XYZ file of C-alpha atoms in Angstrom:
331
model
C 121.794 105.525 54.796
C 120.753 109.055 55.603
C 119.521 109.683 59.132
C 115.939 110.813 59.352
C 115.461 114.305 60.701
C 112.918 114.802 63.441
C 109.847 116.459 62.048
C 108.567 119.560 63.844
C 104.865 119.890 64.566
C 103.341 122.829 62.656
C 102.085 125.736 64.748
C 98.666 125.467 63.133
C 98.342 121.880 64.429
C 99.203 122.977 67.972
C 96.604 125.763 67.839
C 94.027 123.344 66.474
C 94.685 120.921 69.366
C 94.311 123.720 71.908
C 91.027 124.834 70.333
C 89.720 121.270 70.319
C 90.512 120.921 74.036
C 88.657 124.126 74.890
C 85.804 123.015 72.652
C 85.664 119.690 74.511
C 85.555 121.482 77.865
C 82.852 123.790 76.561
C 80.730 120.814 75.526
C 80.949 119.424 79.066
C 79.747 122.490 80.969
C 77.340 120.415 83.019
C 80.068 118.098 84.279
C 82.365 121.047 85.006
C 79.666 122.770 87.085
C 78.954 119.548 88.977
C 82.651 119.186 89.866
C 82.958 122.709 91.336
C 81.622 121.769 94.835
C 84.053 118.863 95.076
C 87.009 121.009 93.957
C 86.071 123.678 96.500
C 85.751 121.010 99.195
C 89.252 119.703 98.468
C 90.725 123.216 98.436
C 88.987 124.381 101.622
C 89.433 121.285 103.752
C 92.624 119.735 102.333
C 94.868 122.548 101.125
C 93.899 125.649 103.106
C 94.560 123.912 106.481
C 98.143 123.264 105.326
C 98.846 126.876 106.320
C 98.736 125.594 109.900
C 101.864 123.531 109.215
C 103.843 126.714 109.845
C 103.307 126.074 113.579
C 105.817 123.220 113.380
C 108.538 125.741 112.514
C 107.534 128.274 115.158
C 107.504 128.529 118.924
C 103.763 128.915 118.606
C 101.830 130.947 121.166
C 98.020 130.879 120.777
C 97.588 134.484 121.902
C 99.755 135.862 119.089
C 99.134 136.247 115.383
C 100.649 133.656 113.082
C 102.829 136.371 111.536
C 104.223 137.431 114.901
C 105.422 134.037 116.084
C 109.047 133.197 116.808
C 110.549 131.015 114.074
C 112.674 128.146 115.420
C 113.465 126.123 112.291
C 113.565 122.354 112.821
C 113.635 122.529 116.615
C 110.370 120.628 117.128
C 111.241 117.941 114.600
C 114.460 117.299 116.518
C 112.426 117.345 119.727
C 110.378 114.421 118.408
C 113.409 112.160 118.624
C 115.616 113.870 121.198
C 113.993 115.892 123.940
C 115.848 118.563 125.900
C 116.686 117.745 129.517
C 116.293 121.118 131.230
C 117.215 119.736 134.674
C 120.484 117.916 133.969
C 121.292 119.592 130.658
C 121.830 117.963 127.282
C 119.208 115.835 125.584
C 117.799 112.331 125.800
C 115.875 110.109 123.402
C 112.177 110.915 123.266
C 111.081 107.451 124.354
C 107.396 108.358 124.280
C 107.380 109.317 120.601
C 109.629 106.428 119.553
C 107.327 104.010 121.376
C 104.309 105.588 119.660
C 106.058 105.220 116.303
C 106.796 101.560 117.019
C 103.218 100.858 118.063
C 101.801 102.627 115.004
C 103.986 100.655 112.595
C 103.321 97.376 114.401
C 99.525 97.706 114.462
C 99.400 99.045 110.914
C 101.541 96.240 109.479
C 99.542 93.537 111.267
C 96.231 95.020 110.091
C 97.501 95.517 106.522
C 98.997 92.038 106.123
C 96.028 90.261 107.675
C 93.600 92.446 105.725
C 95.261 91.715 102.383
C 95.599 87.984 102.850
C 92.054 87.481 104.131
C 90.501 89.777 101.485
C 92.175 87.895 98.631
C 91.293 84.494 100.119
C 87.645 85.438 100.671
C 87.395 86.984 97.192
C 88.763 83.817 95.585
C 86.375 81.702 97.683
C 83.359 83.797 96.672
C 84.429 83.676 93.039
C 84.461 79.873 93.182
C 81.040 79.539 94.845
C 78.476 78.502 92.270
C 75.351 78.645 94.458
C 74.042 82.211 94.100
C 72.121 82.113 97.404
C 75.160 81.070 99.427
C 77.333 83.621 97.648
C 74.943 86.498 98.370
C 74.510 85.434 101.988
C 78.273 85.349 102.618
C 78.741 88.685 100.863
C 75.989 90.349 102.889
C 77.235 89.007 106.210
C 80.836 90.003 105.477
C 79.871 93.499 104.227
C 77.669 94.510 107.172
C 80.416 95.194 109.782
C 81.935 97.817 107.471
C 78.954 100.091 108.070
C 79.410 100.053 111.854
C 81.369 102.928 113.358
C 84.656 102.109 115.055
C 83.215 103.371 118.351
C 80.474 100.713 118.233
C 82.975 98.046 117.154
C 85.276 99.001 120.025
C 82.399 98.650 122.490
C 81.582 95.194 121.109
C 85.215 94.103 121.400
C 85.450 95.400 124.965
C 82.326 93.431 125.957
C 83.459 90.251 124.206
C 86.905 90.379 125.858
C 85.611 91.365 129.283
C 87.277 89.410 132.099
C 84.204 88.767 134.254
C 81.440 87.954 131.757
C 83.118 88.260 128.370
C 81.802 86.002 125.617
C 85.240 84.741 124.583
C 86.276 83.719 128.092
C 82.941 81.987 128.685
C 83.251 79.949 125.471
C 86.859 78.952 126.147
C 86.067 77.945 129.734
C 82.976 76.008 128.629
C 85.066 73.830 126.320
C 87.817 73.495 128.918
C 90.436 75.318 126.861
C 91.269 77.644 129.762
C 90.844 77.193 133.518
C 90.378 80.854 134.468
C 89.415 84.030 132.593
C 92.171 85.665 130.541
C 92.720 89.398 130.867
C 92.918 90.023 127.139
C 92.965 93.810 127.267
C 95.372 93.932 130.222
C 97.990 91.736 128.536
C 100.239 93.788 126.204
C 101.202 90.866 123.934
C 97.576 90.424 122.833
C 96.792 94.067 122.084
C 98.170 94.417 118.533
C 96.560 91.148 117.489
C 93.208 92.281 118.881
C 93.454 95.438 116.747
C 94.504 93.457 113.659
C 91.850 90.746 113.787
C 89.133 93.271 114.617
C 90.111 95.204 111.487
C 89.875 91.983 109.471
C 86.405 91.213 110.830
C 85.157 94.722 110.075
C 86.696 95.342 106.654
C 87.354 91.982 104.987
C 84.018 91.910 103.175
C 84.354 95.461 101.918
C 87.954 94.888 100.767
C 86.901 91.912 98.642
C 84.790 94.141 96.365
C 87.854 95.396 94.470
C 89.225 91.890 93.885
C 85.847 90.482 92.867
C 85.528 93.307 90.362
C 88.969 92.484 88.968
C 88.015 88.814 88.632
C 85.023 89.674 86.448
C 87.450 91.099 83.862
C 89.229 87.757 83.424
C 88.346 86.107 80.101
C 86.174 82.997 80.772
C 87.846 81.314 77.775
C 90.996 80.974 79.869
C 89.133 78.822 82.411
C 87.607 76.725 79.625
C 91.015 76.177 78.027
C 92.510 75.237 81.395
C 89.696 72.745 82.014
C 90.295 71.130 78.628
C 93.961 70.774 79.576
C 92.922 68.906 82.730
C 93.448 71.739 85.194
C 91.510 71.455 88.456
C 90.012 74.219 90.585
C 93.205 74.891 92.519
C 95.158 74.965 89.282
C 92.757 77.488 87.772
C 93.037 79.687 90.856
C 96.842 79.543 90.845
C 97.440 79.916 87.100
C 94.506 82.100 86.005
C 92.658 83.862 88.848
C 95.639 85.080 90.879
C 97.683 86.222 87.842
C 94.530 87.902 86.522
C 94.127 90.053 89.624
C 97.867 90.590 90.156
C 97.789 94.197 88.804
C 94.985 95.030 91.246
C 96.920 93.452 94.133
C 100.006 95.519 93.245
C 98.005 98.764 93.054
C 96.319 98.096 96.392
C 99.686 97.316 97.996
C 101.153 100.582 96.685
C 98.186 102.520 98.047
C 98.445 100.824 101.433
C 102.135 101.775 101.618
C 100.985 105.383 101.894
C 99.001 104.567 105.039
C 101.570 102.674 107.108
C 101.568 105.402 109.774
C 97.769 105.816 109.635
C 96.805 103.226 112.207
C 93.306 103.025 113.641
C 92.584 105.847 116.108
C 89.404 104.834 117.918
C 90.343 101.331 119.077
C 93.702 102.191 120.715
C 92.089 105.280 122.247
C 89.154 103.467 123.856
C 90.831 100.133 124.647
C 94.023 101.440 126.227
C 94.466 101.240 129.973
C 97.239 101.378 132.546
C 98.304 97.808 131.758
C 98.647 98.104 127.981
C 99.382 101.798 127.456
C 102.992 101.105 126.390
C 101.764 99.170 123.345
C 98.538 101.136 122.747
C 99.717 104.717 122.218
C 100.081 105.708 118.553
C 101.284 108.817 116.740
C 97.700 110.096 116.492
C 97.279 109.750 120.256
C 100.644 111.454 120.726
C 99.393 114.383 118.629
C 96.140 114.427 120.597
C 97.986 114.538 123.919
C 100.439 117.308 123.057
C 98.052 119.333 120.950
C 94.859 119.337 123.022
C 95.992 118.344 126.499
C 99.422 119.932 126.919
C 98.760 122.706 124.354
C 102.133 122.212 122.667
C 100.732 122.864 119.203
C 104.152 123.115 117.582
C 105.291 119.647 118.685
C 101.931 118.104 117.787
C 102.038 119.689 114.317
C 105.608 118.471 113.788
C 104.512 114.919 114.642
C 101.638 115.168 112.172
C 103.909 116.479 109.406
C 106.425 113.716 110.090
C 103.689 111.098 109.724
C 102.434 112.513 106.424
C 105.901 112.996 104.922
C 106.868 109.400 105.757
C 103.612 108.113 104.252
C 104.228 110.048 101.018
C 107.830 108.820 100.878
C 106.744 105.186 101.321
C 104.107 105.630 98.608
C 106.693 106.979 96.157
C 109.188 104.225 97.048
C 106.591 101.477 96.574
C 105.502 102.994 93.261
C 109.128 103.249 92.083
C 109.845 99.618 92.991
C 106.754 98.481 91.080
C 107.778 100.595 88.077
C 111.304 99.160 87.984
C 109.929 95.621 88.137
C 107.530 96.277 85.250
C 104.397 96.018 87.418
C 101.301 98.203 87.527
C 101.847 101.553 89.222
C 99.977 104.676 90.243
C 102.265 107.186 88.526
């Protein structure tokens, strides 16, 4: 048999496609004009500030122009992990940054895992509720905390966990579960869990919206067929609902991989104290300290770049793993 030769696309067809694209854009002038403010916003506030990343490669001095700074290469990135000992010579591990990195990963993983599990469970529960009034009430109550600022939420948590007259201690003592008040915020082993469960309380209702939307796309005929086959509610959830929202779960997991080093800023900042500071400091607080308190802009910028580069790398890795396993992916 003769092998078929690949057919080349005529030049006239290519020109026609280009003209049709420009014609399509021309017919959508209104949408193009409406998108201009958003494009300008992204450029001005997302891309232009990236020029400041040059400080991480300079021995930056605020009094000098950016073009007259001393370039030091990767000095400040090395300083993140090994700091120079000017007294005894040599270098030692930068324990402060490594501890901040550990705390950031720990709090972020706890919040992410708890947030995912609870959001999926609540979404499945709401999908199974048949009483419209109950369903709307639960949705409203679970959505409301999302609209509170983290500063207000942090104040509520601090009052609830107060040692002297905190609500939690009073309830536990009333039922005889504890004999004396527990210093929740002064005990390091409780701190990450406080951050995680507070995140769940605030965001679980909002996070269920995506999964509930995905459940509406599942064909009702599948549930009817499963019921005819004698499948109960748990069977329908396991064999129809969860597989139906699996692509959404995968996408949300990939997106969350790009935020592993983006832990909550307000709660660790306002709830930290001398007793829990070793487990409360995060990379963002490290940047805040060295950038605005110690005025070491170069080291603070290097820490910020490190955080963003790691987040992008984790996003790409998660997307690649999903692609190789034949799952839904972002790219």
